[in-house]
GROMACS .gro file of C-alpha atoms in nm:
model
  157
    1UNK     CA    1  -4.936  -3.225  24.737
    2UNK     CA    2  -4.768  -3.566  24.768
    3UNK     CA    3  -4.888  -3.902  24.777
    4UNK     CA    4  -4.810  -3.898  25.155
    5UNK     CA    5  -5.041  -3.589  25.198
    6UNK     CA    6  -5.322  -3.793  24.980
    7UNK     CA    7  -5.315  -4.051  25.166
    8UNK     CA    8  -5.326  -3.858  25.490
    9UNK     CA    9  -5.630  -3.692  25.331
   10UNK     CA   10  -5.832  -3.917  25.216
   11UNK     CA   11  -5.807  -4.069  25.580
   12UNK     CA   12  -5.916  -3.798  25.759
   13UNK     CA   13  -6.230  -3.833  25.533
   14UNK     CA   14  -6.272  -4.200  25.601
   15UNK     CA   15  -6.146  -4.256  25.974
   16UNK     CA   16  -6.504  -4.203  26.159
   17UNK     CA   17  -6.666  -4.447  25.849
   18UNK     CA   18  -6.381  -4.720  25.917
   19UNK     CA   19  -6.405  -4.690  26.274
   20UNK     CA   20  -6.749  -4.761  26.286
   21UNK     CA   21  -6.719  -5.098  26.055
   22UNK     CA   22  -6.473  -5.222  26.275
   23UNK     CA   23  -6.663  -5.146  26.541
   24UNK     CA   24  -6.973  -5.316  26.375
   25UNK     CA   25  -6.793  -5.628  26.276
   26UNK     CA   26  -6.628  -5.637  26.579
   27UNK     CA   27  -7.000  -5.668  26.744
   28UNK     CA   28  -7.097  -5.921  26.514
   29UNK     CA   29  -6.870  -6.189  26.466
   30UNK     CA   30  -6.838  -6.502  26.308
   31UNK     CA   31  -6.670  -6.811  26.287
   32UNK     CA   32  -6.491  -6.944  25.970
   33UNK     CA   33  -6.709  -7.044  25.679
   34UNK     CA   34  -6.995  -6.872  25.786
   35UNK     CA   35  -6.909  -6.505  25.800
   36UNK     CA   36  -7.173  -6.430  25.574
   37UNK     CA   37  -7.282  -6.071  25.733
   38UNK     CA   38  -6.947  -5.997  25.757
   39UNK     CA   39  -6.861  -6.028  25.382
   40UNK     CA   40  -7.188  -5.848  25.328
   41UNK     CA   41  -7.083  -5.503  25.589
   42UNK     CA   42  -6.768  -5.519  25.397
   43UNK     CA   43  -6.900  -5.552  25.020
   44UNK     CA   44  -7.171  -5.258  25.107
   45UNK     CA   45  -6.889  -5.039  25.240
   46UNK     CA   46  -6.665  -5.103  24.983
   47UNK     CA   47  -6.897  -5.077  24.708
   48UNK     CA   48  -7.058  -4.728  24.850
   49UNK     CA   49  -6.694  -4.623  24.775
   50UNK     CA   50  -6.640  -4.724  24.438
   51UNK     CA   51  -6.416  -5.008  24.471
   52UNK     CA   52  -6.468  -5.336  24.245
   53UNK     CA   53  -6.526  -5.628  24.454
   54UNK     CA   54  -6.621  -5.972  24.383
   55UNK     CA   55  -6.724  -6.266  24.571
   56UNK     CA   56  -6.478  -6.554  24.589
   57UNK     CA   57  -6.549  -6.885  24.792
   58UNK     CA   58  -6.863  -6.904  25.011
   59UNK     CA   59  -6.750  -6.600  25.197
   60UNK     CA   60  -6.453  -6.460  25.056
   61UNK     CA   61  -6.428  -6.098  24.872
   62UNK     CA   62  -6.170  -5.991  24.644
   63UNK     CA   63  -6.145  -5.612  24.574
   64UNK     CA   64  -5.944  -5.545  24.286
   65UNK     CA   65  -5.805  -5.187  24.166
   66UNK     CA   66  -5.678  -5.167  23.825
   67UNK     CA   67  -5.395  -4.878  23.820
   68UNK     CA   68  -5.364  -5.003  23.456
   69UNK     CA   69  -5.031  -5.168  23.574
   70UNK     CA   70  -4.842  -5.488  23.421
   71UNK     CA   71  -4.755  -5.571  23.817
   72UNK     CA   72  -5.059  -5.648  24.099
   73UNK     CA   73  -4.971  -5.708  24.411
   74UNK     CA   74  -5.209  -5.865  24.705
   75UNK     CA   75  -5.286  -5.791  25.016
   76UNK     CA   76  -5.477  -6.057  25.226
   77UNK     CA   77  -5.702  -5.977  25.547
   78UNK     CA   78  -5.882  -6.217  25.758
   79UNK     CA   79  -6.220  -6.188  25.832
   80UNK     CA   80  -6.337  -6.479  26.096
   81UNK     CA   81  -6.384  -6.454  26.476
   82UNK     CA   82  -6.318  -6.762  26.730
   83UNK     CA   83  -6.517  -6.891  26.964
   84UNK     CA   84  -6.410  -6.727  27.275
   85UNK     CA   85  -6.688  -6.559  27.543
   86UNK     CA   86  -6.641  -6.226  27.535
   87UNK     CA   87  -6.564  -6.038  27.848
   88UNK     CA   88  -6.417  -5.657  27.759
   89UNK     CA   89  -6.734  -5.477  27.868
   90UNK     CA   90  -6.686  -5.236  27.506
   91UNK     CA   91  -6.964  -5.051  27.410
   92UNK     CA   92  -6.915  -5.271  27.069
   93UNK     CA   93  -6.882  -5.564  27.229
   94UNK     CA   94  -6.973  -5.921  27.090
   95UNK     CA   95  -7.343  -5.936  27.063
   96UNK     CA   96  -7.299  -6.315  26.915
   97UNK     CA   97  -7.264  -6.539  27.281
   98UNK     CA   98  -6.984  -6.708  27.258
   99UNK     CA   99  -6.784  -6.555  26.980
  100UNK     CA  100  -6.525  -6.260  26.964
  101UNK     CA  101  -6.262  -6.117  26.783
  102UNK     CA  102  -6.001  -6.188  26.962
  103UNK     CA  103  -5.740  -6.180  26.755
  104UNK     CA  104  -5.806  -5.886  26.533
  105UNK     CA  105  -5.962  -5.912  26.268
  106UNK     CA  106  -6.224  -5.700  26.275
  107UNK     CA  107  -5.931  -5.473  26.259
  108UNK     CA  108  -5.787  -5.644  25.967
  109UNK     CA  109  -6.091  -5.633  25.741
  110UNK     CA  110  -6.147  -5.286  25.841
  111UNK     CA  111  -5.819  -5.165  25.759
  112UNK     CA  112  -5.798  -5.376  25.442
  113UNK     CA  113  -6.098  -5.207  25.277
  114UNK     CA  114  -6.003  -4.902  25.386
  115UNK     CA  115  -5.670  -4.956  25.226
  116UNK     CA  116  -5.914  -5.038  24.912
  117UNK     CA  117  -6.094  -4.704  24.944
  118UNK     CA  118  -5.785  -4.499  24.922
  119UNK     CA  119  -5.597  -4.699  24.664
  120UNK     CA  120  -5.916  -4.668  24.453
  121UNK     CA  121  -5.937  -4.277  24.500
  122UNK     CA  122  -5.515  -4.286  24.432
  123UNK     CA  123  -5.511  -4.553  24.185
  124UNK     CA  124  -5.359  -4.313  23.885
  125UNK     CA  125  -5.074  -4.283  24.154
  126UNK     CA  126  -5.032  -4.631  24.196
  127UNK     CA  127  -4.698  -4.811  24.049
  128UNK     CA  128  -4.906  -5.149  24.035
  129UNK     CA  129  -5.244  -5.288  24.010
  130UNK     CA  130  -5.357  -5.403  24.373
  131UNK     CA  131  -5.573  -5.684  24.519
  132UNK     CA  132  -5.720  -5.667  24.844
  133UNK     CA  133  -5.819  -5.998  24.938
  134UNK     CA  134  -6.106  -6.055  25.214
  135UNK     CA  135  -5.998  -6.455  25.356
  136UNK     CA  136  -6.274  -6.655  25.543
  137UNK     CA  137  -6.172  -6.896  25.773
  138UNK     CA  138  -5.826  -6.835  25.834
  139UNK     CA  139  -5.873  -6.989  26.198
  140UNK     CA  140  -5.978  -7.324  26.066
  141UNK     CA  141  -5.680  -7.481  25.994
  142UNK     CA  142  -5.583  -7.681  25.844
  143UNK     CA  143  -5.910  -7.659  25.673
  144UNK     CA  144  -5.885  -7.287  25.653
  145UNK     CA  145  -6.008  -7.078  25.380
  146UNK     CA  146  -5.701  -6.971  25.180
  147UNK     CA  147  -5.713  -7.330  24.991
  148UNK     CA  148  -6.086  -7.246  24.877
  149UNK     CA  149  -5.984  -6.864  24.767
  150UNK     CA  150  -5.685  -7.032  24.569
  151UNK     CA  151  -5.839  -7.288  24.423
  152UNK     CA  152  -6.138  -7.073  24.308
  153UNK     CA  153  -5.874  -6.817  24.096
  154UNK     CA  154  -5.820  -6.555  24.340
  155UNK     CA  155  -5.445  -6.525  24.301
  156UNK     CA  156  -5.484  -6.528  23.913
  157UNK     CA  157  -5.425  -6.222  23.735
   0.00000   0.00000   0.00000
């Protein structure tokens, strides 16, 4: 089987599990610097599925899988909501007043760690080391949270 077929795979295993974070986070939001639940749904999923993850910033993650590689290479997803009413009528819709993902990135951080999941169950296949990196506050600017992640090591190797 080829990686391709892996990948497809392990999806078909995971799909209903991301779905319903996204749809969780999505119900849930939170504005930058305080997305404290958020990082939380993200670090239990991620952890029920094996994958290292650390805490980085007030409410940053950084998921790191070690392929045993010279090279990593990073992938960042945001994780904050703005405040925006939310008027979609979805089942999941915002339960916080006021706040919504508008933007996507409930998506994001739902596709990020499952991107996690499946490099962590593929990692012998991997050609580099990868770091999936959950960023806080990326609405915020210029005061957003990449600055904080940076500062606190998360691009170091």
């Amino acid at each position: 089987m080829n990686n391709i077929d892996k990948i497809g795979k392990h999806w078909e295993t995971l799909s209903d599990e991301v779905l319903e974070l996204r749809q969780e986070i999505h119900k849930w939001p939170e504005l930058g610097h305080a997305e404290y639940a958020t990082a939380a749904k993200l670090m239990d999923f991620l952890l029920r599925h094996s994958v290292p993850v650390s805490c980085v910033g007030k409410t940053g993650l950084s998921a790191f899988i070690d392929a045993g590689r010279e090279h990593t290479i990073a992938l960042r997803v945001d994780i904050d909501a703005l405040p925006i009413e939310e008027k979609t009528g979805a089942a999941f819709a915002s339960e916080h007043k006021g706040y919504m993902h508008a933007c996507g990135h409930d998506a994001h951080a739902s596709i990020g760690a499952a991107i996690a999941v499946i490099a962590q169950e593929m990692k012998k296949s991997l050609p580099v080391n990868l770091k999936v990196i959950f960023q806080p506050a990326e609405e915020c600017s210029p005061e957003g949270g990449a600055q904080e992640l940076i500062a606190e090591g998360v691009l170091d190797a």
